[in-house]
mmCIF file with all atom_site columns, C-alpha atoms in Angstrom:
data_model
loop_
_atom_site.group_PDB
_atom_site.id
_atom_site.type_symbol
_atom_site.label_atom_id
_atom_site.label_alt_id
_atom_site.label_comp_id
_atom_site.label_asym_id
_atom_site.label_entity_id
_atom_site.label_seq_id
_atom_site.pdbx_PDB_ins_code
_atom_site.Cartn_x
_atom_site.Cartn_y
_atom_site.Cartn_z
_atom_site.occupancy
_atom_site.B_iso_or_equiv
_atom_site.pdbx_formal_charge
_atom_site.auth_seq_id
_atom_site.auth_comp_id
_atom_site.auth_asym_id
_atom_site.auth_atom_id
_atom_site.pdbx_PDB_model_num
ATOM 1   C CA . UNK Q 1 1   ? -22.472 -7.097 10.290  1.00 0.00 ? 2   UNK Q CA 1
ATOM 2   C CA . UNK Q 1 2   ? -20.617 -3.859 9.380   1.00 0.00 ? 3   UNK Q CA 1
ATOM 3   C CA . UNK Q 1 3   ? -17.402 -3.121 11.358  1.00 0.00 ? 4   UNK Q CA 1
ATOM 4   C CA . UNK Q 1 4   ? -17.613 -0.742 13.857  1.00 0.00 ? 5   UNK Q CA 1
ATOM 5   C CA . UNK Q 1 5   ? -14.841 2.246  13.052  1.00 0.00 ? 6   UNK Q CA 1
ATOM 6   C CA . UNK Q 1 6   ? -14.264 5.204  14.976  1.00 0.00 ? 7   UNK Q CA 1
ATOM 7   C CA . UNK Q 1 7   ? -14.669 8.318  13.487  1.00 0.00 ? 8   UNK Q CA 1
ATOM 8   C CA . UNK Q 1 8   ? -11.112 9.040  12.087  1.00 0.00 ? 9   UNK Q CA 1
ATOM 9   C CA . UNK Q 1 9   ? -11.291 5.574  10.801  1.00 0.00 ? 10  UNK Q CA 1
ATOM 10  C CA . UNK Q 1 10  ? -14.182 6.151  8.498   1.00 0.00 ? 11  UNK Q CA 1
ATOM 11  C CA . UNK Q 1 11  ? -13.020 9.664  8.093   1.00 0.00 ? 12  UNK Q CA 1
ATOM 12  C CA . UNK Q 1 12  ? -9.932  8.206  6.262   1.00 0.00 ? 13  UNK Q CA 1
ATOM 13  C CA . UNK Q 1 13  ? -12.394 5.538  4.230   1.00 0.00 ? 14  UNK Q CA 1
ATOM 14  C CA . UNK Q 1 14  ? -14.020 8.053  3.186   1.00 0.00 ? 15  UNK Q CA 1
ATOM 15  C CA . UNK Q 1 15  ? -11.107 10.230 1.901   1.00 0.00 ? 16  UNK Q CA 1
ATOM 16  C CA . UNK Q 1 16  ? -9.739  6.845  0.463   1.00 0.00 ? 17  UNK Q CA 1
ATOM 17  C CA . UNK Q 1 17  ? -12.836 5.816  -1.799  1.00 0.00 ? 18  UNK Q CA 1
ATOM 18  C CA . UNK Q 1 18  ? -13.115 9.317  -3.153  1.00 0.00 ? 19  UNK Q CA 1
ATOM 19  C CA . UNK Q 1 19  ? -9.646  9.411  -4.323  1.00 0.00 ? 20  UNK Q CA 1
ATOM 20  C CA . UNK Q 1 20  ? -10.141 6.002  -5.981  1.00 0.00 ? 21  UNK Q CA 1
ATOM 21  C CA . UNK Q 1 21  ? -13.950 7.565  -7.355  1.00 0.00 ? 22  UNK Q CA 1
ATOM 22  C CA . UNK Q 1 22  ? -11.595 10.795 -8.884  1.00 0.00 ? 23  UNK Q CA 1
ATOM 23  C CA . UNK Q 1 23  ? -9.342  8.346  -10.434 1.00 0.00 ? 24  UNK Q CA 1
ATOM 24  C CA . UNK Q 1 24  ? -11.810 5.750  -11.693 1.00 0.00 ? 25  UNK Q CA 1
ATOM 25  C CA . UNK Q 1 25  ? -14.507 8.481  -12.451 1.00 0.00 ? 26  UNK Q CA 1
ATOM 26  C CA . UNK Q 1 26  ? -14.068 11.968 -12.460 1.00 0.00 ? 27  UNK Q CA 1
ATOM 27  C CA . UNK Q 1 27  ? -15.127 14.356 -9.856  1.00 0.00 ? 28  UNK Q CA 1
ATOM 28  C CA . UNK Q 1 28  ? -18.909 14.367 -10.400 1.00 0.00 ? 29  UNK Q CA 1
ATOM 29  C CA . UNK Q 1 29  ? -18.493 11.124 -9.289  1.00 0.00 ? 30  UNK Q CA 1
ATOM 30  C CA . UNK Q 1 30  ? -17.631 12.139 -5.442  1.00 0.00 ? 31  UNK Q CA 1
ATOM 31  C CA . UNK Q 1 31  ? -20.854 12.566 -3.804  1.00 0.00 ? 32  UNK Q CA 1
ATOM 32  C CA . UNK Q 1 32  ? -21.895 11.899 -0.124  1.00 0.00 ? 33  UNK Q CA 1
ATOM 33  C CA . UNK Q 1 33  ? -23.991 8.686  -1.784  1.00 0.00 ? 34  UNK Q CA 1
ATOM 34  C CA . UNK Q 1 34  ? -21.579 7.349  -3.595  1.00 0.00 ? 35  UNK Q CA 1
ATOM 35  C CA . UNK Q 1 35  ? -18.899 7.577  -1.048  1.00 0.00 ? 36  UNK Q CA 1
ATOM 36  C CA . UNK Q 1 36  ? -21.073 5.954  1.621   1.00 0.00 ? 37  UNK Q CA 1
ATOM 37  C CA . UNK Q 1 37  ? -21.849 3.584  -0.303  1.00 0.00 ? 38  UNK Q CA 1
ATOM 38  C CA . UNK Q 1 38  ? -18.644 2.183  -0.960  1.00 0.00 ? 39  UNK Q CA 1
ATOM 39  C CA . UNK Q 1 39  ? -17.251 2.230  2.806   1.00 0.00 ? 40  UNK Q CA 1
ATOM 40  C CA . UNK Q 1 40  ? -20.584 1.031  3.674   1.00 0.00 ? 41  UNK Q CA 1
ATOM 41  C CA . UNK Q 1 41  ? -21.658 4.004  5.879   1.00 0.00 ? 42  UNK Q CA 1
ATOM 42  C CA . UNK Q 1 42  ? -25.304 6.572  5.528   1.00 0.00 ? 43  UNK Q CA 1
ATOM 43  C CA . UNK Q 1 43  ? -25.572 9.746  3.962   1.00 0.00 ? 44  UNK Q CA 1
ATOM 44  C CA . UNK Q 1 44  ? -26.004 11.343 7.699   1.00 0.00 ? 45  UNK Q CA 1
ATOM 45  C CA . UNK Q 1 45  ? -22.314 9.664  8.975   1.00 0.00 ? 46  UNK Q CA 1
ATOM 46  C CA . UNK Q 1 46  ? -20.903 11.406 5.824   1.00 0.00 ? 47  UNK Q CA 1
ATOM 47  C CA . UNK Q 1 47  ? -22.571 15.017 6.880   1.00 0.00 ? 48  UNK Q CA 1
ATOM 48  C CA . UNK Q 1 48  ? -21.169 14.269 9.985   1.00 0.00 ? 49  UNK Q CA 1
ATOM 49  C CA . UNK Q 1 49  ? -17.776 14.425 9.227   1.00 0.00 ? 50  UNK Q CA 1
ATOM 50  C CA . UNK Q 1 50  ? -17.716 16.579 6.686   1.00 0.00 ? 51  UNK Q CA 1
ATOM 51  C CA . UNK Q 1 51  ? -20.935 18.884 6.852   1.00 0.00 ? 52  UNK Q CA 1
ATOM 52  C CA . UNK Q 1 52  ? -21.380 18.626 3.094   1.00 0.00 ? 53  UNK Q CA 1
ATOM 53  C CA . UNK Q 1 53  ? -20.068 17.585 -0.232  1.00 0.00 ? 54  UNK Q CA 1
ATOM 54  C CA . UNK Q 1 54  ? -18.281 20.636 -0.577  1.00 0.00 ? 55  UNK Q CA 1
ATOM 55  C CA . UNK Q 1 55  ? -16.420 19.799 2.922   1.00 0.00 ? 56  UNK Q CA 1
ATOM 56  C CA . UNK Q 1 56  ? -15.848 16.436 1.278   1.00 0.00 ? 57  UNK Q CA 1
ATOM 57  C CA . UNK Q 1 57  ? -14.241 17.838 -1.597  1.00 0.00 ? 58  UNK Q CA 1
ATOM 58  C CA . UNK Q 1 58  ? -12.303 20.579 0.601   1.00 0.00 ? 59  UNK Q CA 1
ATOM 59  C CA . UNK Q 1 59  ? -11.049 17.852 2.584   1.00 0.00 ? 60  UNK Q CA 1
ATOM 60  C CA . UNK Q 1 60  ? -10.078 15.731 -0.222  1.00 0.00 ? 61  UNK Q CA 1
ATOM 61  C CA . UNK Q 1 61  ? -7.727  18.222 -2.481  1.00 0.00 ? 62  UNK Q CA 1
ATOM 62  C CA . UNK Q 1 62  ? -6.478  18.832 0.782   1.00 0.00 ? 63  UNK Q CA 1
ATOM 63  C CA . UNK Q 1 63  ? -5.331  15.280 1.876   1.00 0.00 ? 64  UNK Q CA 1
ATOM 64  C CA . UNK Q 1 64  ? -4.197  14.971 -2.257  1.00 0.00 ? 65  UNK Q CA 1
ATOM 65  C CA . UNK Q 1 65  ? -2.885  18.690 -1.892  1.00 0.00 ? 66  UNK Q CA 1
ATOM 66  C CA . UNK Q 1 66  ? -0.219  17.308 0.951   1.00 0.00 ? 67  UNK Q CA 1
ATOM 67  C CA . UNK Q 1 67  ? 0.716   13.778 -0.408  1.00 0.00 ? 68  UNK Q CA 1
ATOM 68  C CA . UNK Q 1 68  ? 2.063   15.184 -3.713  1.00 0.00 ? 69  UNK Q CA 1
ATOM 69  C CA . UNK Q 1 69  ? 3.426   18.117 -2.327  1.00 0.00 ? 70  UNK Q CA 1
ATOM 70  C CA . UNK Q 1 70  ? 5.461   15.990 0.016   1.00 0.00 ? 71  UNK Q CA 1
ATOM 71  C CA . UNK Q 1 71  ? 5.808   13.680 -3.265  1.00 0.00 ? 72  UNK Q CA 1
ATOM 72  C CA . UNK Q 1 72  ? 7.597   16.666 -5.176  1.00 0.00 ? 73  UNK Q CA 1
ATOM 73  C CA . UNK Q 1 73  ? 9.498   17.919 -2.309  1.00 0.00 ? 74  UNK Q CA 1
ATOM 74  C CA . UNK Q 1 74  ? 10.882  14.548 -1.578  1.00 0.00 ? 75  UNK Q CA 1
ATOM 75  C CA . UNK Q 1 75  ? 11.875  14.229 -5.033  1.00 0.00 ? 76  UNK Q CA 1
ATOM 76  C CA . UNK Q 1 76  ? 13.362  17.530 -5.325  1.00 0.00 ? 77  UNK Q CA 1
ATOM 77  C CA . UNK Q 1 77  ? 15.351  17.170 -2.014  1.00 0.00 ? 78  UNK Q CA 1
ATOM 78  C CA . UNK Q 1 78  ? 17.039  13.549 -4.144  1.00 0.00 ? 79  UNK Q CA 1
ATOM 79  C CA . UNK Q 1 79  ? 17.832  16.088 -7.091  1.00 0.00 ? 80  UNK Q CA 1
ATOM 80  C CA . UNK Q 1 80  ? 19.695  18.395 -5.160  1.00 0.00 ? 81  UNK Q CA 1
ATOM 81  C CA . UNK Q 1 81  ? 21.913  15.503 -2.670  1.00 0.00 ? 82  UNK Q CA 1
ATOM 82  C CA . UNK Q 1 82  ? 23.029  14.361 -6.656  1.00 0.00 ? 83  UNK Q CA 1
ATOM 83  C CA . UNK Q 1 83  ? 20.809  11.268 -6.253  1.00 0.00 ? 84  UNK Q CA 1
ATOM 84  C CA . UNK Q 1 84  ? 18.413  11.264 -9.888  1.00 0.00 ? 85  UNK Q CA 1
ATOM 85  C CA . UNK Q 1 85  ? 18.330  13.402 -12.292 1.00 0.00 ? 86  UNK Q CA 1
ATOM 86  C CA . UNK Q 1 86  ? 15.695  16.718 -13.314 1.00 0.00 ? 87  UNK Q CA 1
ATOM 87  C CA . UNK Q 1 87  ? 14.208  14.683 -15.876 1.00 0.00 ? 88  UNK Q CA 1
ATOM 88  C CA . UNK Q 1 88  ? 13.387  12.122 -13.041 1.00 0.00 ? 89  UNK Q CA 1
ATOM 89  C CA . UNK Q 1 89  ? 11.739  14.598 -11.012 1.00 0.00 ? 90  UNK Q CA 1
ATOM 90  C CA . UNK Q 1 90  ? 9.521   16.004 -13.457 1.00 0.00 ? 91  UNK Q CA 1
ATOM 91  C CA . UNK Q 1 91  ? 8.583   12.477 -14.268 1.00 0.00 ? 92  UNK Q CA 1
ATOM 92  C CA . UNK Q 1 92  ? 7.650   11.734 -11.064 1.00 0.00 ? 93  UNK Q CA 1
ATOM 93  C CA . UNK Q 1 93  ? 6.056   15.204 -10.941 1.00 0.00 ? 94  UNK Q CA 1
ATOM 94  C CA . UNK Q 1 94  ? 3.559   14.683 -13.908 1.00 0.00 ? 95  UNK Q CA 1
ATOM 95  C CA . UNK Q 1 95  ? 3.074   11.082 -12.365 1.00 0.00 ? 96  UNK Q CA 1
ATOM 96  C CA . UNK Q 1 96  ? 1.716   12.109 -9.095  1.00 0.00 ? 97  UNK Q CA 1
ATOM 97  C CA . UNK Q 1 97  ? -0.261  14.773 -10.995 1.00 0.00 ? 98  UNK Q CA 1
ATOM 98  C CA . UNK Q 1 98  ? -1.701  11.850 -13.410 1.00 0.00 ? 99  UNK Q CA 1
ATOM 99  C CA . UNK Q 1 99  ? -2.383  9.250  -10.703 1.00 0.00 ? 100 UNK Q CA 1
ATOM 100 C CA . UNK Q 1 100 ? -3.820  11.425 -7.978  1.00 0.00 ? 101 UNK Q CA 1
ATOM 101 C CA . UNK Q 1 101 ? -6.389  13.242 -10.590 1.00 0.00 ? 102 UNK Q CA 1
ATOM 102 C CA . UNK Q 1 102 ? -5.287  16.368 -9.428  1.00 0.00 ? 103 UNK Q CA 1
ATOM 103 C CA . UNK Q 1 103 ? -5.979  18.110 -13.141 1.00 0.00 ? 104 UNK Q CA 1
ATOM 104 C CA . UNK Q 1 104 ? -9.303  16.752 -12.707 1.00 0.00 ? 105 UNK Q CA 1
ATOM 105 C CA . UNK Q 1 105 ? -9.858  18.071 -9.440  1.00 0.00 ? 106 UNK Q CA 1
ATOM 106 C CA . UNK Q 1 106 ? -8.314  21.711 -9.959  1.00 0.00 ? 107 UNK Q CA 1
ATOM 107 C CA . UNK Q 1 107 ? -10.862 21.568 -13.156 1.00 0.00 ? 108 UNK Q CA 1
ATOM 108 C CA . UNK Q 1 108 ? -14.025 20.806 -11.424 1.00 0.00 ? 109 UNK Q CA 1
ATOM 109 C CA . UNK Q 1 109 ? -13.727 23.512 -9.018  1.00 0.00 ? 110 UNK Q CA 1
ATOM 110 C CA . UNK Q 1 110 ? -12.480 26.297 -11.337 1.00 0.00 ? 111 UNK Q CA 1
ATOM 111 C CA . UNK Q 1 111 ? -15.502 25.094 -13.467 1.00 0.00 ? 112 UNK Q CA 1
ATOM 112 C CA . UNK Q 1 112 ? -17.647 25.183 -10.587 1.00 0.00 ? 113 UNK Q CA 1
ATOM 113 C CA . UNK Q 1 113 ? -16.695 28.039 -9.454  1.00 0.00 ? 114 UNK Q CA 1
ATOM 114 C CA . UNK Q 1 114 ? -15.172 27.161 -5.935  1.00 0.00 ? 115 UNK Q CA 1
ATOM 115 C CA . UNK Q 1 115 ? -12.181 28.229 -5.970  1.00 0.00 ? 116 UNK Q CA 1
ATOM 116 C CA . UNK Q 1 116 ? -11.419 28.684 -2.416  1.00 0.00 ? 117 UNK Q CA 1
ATOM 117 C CA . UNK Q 1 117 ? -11.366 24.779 -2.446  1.00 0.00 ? 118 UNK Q CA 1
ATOM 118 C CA . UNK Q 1 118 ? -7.816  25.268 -4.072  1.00 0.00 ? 119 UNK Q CA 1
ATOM 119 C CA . UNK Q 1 119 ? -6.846  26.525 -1.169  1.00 0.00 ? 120 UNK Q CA 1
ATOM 120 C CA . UNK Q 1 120 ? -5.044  23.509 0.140   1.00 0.00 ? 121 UNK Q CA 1
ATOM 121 C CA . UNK Q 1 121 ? -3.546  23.023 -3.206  1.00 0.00 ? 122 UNK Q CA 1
ATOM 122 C CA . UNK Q 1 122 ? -2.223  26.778 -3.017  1.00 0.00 ? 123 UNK Q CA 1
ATOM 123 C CA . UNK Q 1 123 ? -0.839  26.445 0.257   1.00 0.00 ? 124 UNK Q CA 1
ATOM 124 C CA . UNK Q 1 124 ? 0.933   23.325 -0.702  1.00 0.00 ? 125 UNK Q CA 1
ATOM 125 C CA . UNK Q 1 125 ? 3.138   24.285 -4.053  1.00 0.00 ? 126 UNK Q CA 1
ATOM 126 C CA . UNK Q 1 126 ? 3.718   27.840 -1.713  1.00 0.00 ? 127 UNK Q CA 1
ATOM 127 C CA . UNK Q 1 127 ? 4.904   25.004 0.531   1.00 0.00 ? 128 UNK Q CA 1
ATOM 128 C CA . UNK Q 1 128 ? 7.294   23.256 -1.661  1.00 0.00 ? 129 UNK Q CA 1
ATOM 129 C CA . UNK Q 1 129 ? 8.947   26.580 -2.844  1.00 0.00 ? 130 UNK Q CA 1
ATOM 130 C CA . UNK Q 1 130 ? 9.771   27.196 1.022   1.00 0.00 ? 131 UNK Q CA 1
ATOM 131 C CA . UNK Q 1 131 ? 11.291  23.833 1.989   1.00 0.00 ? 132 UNK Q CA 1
ATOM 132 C CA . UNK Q 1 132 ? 13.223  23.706 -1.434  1.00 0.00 ? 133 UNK Q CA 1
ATOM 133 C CA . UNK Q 1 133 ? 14.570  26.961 -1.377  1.00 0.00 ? 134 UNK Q CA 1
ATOM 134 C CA . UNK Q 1 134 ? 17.768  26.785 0.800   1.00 0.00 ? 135 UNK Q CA 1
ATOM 135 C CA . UNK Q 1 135 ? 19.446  30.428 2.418   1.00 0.00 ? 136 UNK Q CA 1
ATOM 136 C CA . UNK Q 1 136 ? 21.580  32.060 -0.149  1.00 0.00 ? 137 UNK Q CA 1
ATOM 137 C CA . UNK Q 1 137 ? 20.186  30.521 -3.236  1.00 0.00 ? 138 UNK Q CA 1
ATOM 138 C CA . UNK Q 1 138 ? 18.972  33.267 -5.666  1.00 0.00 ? 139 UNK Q CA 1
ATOM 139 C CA . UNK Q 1 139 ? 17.896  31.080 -7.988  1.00 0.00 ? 140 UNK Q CA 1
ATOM 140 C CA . UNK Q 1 140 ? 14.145  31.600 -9.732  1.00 0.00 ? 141 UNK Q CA 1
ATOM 141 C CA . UNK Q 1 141 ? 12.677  28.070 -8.014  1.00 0.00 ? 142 UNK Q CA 1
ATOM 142 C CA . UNK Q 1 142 ? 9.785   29.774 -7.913  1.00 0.00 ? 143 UNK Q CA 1
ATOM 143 C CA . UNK Q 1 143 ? 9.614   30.182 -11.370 1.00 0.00 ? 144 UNK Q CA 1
ATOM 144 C CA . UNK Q 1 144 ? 10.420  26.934 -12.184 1.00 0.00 ? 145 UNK Q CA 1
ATOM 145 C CA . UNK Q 1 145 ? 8.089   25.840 -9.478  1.00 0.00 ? 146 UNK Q CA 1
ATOM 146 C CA . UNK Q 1 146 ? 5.309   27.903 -11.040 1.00 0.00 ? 147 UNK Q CA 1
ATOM 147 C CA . UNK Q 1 147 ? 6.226   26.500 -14.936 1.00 0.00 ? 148 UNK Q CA 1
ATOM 148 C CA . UNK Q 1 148 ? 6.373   22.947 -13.678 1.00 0.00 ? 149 UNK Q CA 1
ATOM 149 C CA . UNK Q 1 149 ? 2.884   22.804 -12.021 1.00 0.00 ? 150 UNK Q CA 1
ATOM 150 C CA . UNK Q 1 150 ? 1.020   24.096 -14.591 1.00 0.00 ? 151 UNK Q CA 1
ATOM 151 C CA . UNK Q 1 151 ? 2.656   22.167 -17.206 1.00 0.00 ? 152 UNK Q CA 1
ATOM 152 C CA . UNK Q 1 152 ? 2.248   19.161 -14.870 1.00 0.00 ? 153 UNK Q CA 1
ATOM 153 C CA . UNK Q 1 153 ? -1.992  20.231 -14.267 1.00 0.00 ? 154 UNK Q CA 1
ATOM 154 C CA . UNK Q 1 154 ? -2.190  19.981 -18.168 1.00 0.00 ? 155 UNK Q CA 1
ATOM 155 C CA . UNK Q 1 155 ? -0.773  17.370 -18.614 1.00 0.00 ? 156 UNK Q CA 1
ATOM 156 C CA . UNK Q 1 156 ? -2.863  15.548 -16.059 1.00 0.00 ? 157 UNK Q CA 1
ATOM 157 C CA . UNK Q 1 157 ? -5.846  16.754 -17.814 1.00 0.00 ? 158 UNK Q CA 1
ATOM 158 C CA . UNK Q 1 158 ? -5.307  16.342 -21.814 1.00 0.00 ? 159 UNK Q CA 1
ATOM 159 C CA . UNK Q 1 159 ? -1.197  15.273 -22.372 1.00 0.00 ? 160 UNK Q CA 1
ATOM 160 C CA . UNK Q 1 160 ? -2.332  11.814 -23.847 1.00 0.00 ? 161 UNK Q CA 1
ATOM 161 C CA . UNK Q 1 161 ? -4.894  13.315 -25.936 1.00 0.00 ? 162 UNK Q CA 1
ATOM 162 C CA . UNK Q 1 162 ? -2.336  16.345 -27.274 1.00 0.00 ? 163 UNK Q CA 1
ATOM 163 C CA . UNK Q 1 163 ? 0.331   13.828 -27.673 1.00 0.00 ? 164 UNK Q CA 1
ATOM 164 C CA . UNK Q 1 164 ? -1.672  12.255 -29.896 1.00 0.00 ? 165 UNK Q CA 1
ATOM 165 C CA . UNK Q 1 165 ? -2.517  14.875 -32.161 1.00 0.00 ? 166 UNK Q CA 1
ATOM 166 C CA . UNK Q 1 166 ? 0.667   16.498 -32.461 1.00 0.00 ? 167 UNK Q CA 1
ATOM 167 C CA . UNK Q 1 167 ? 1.756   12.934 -33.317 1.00 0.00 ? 168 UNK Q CA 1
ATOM 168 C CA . UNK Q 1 168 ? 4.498   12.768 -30.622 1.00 0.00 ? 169 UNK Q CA 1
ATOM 169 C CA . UNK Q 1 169 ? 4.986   10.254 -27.602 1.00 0.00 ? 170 UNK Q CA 1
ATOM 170 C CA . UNK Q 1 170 ? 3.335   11.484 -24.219 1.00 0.00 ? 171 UNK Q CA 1
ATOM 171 C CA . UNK Q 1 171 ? 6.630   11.004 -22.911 1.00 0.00 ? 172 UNK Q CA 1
ATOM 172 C CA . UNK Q 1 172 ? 8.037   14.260 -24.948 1.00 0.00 ? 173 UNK Q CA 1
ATOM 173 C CA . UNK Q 1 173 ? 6.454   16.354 -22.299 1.00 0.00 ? 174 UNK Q CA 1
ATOM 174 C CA . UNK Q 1 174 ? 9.081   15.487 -19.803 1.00 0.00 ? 175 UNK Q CA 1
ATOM 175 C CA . UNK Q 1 175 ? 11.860  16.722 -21.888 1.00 0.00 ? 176 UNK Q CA 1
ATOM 176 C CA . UNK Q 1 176 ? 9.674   20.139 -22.828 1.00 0.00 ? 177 UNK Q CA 1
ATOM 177 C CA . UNK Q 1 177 ? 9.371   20.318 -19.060 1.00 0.00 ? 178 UNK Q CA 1
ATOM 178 C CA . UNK Q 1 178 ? 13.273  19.334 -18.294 1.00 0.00 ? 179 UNK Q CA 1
ATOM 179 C CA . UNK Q 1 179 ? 13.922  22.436 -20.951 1.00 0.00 ? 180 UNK Q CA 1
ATOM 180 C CA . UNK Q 1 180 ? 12.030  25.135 -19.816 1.00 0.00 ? 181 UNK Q CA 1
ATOM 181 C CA . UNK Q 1 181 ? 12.748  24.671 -16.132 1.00 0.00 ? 182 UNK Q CA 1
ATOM 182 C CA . UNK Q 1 182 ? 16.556  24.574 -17.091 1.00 0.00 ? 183 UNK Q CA 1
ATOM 183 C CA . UNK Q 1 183 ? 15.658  27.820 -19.105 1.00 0.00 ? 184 UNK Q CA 1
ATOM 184 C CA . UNK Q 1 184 ? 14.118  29.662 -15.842 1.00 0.00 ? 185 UNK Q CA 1
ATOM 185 C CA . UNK Q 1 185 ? 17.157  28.724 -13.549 1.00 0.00 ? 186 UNK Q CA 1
ATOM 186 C CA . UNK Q 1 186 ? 19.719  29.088 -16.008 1.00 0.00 ? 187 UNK Q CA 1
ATOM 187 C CA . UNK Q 1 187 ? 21.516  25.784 -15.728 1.00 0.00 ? 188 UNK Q CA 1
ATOM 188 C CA . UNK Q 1 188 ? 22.413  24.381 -19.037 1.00 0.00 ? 189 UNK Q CA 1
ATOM 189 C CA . UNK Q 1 189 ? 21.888  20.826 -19.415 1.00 0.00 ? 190 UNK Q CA 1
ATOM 190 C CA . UNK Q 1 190 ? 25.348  19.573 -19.753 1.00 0.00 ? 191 UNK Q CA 1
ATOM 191 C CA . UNK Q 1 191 ? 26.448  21.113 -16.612 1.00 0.00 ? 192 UNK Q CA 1
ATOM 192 C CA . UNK Q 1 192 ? 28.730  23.341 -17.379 1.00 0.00 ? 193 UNK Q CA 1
ATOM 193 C CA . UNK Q 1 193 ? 27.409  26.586 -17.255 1.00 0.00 ? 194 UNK Q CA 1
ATOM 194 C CA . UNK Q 1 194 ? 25.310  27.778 -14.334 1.00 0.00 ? 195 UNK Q CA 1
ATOM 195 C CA . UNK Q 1 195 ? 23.942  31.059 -13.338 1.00 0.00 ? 196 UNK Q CA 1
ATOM 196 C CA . UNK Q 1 196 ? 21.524  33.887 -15.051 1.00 0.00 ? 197 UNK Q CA 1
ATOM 197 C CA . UNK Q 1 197 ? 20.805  33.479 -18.634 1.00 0.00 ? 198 UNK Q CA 1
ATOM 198 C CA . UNK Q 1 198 ? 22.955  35.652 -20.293 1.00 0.00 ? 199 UNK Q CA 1
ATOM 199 C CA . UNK Q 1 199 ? 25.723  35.674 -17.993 1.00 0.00 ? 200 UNK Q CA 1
#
């Protein structure tokens, strides 16, 4: 007999088996079908919640959208107290980027042509600039914000693949990304000099 959930319950299956579909297979995986079939629920409870595939995707690079942007934050917030290191964050950055198929996701509806679905995604990293940013810093973070998320996306999408062929370890990204954020906000990586390039 199938369990009996209320509707924010099978909301949340629902979000939860299309994340693991996006992982496992892509995007054009994450149809109303496939979805319902894997929480055990019809094509009609799926519309119901979500009014259409679209809504279904909407909803998930939102839910996605707020978990890693909370991720980064989080991370960024540990960076600035003194407790890890860049390099840590921008591991952890790429990693939630990697594991959450957001590359894929951002790619499917550029392709597609939706891109008010990256509205959630938009609003978040606008987000994470905001609660990062503390009064009185004139630093570029959103610079640096801006470089790190779009070297993250890529690297989400092809970094093992362009690893490969420029015969280099996937980890080297990190340190490219450790680099050119250091770059933007003008801190030099021994510690010693901080301010505006070319102060």
């Amino acid at each position: 007999m199938r369990k009996r959930m209320t509707p924010e319950e099978s909301r949340a299956a629902a979000l939860a088996a299309a994340r693991a579909l996006l992982v496992e297979e892509g995007m054009s995986a994450i149809t109303l079908k496939s979805v319902g079939a894997r929480i055990g629920r019809t094509h009609a409870n799926l519309l119901h919640h979500f009014g259409s595939v679209d809504g279904l995707h909407g909803a998930l690079a939102d839910e996605i959208a707020r978990d890693v942007a909370a991720s980064i934050t989080g991370s960024i917030g540990q960076y600035r107290l003194g407790k890890t290191k860049l390099r840590r964050v921008v591991e952890e950055m790429f990693l939630a980027f990697r594991e959450q198929g957001i590359g894929q996701l951002i790619a499917w509806v550029v392709l597609s042509g939706r891109r008010d679905a990256l509205e959630p995604i938009e609003s978040a990293v606008a987000q994470v600039v905001k609660d990062i940013t503390a009064d009185g810093d004139d630093r570029p973070l959103d610079r640096a914000t801006l470089g790190l998320v779009l070297l993250a996306v890529g690297d989400s999408l092809v970094g093992h693949e362009m690893a490969r062929a420029t015969d280099l370890e996937h980890e080297a990204s990190y340190d490219i990304a450790v680099r050119q954020v250091l770059a933007v906000l003008g801190e030099y990586q021994n510690g010693v000099t901080k301010g505006r390039p070319g102060r």
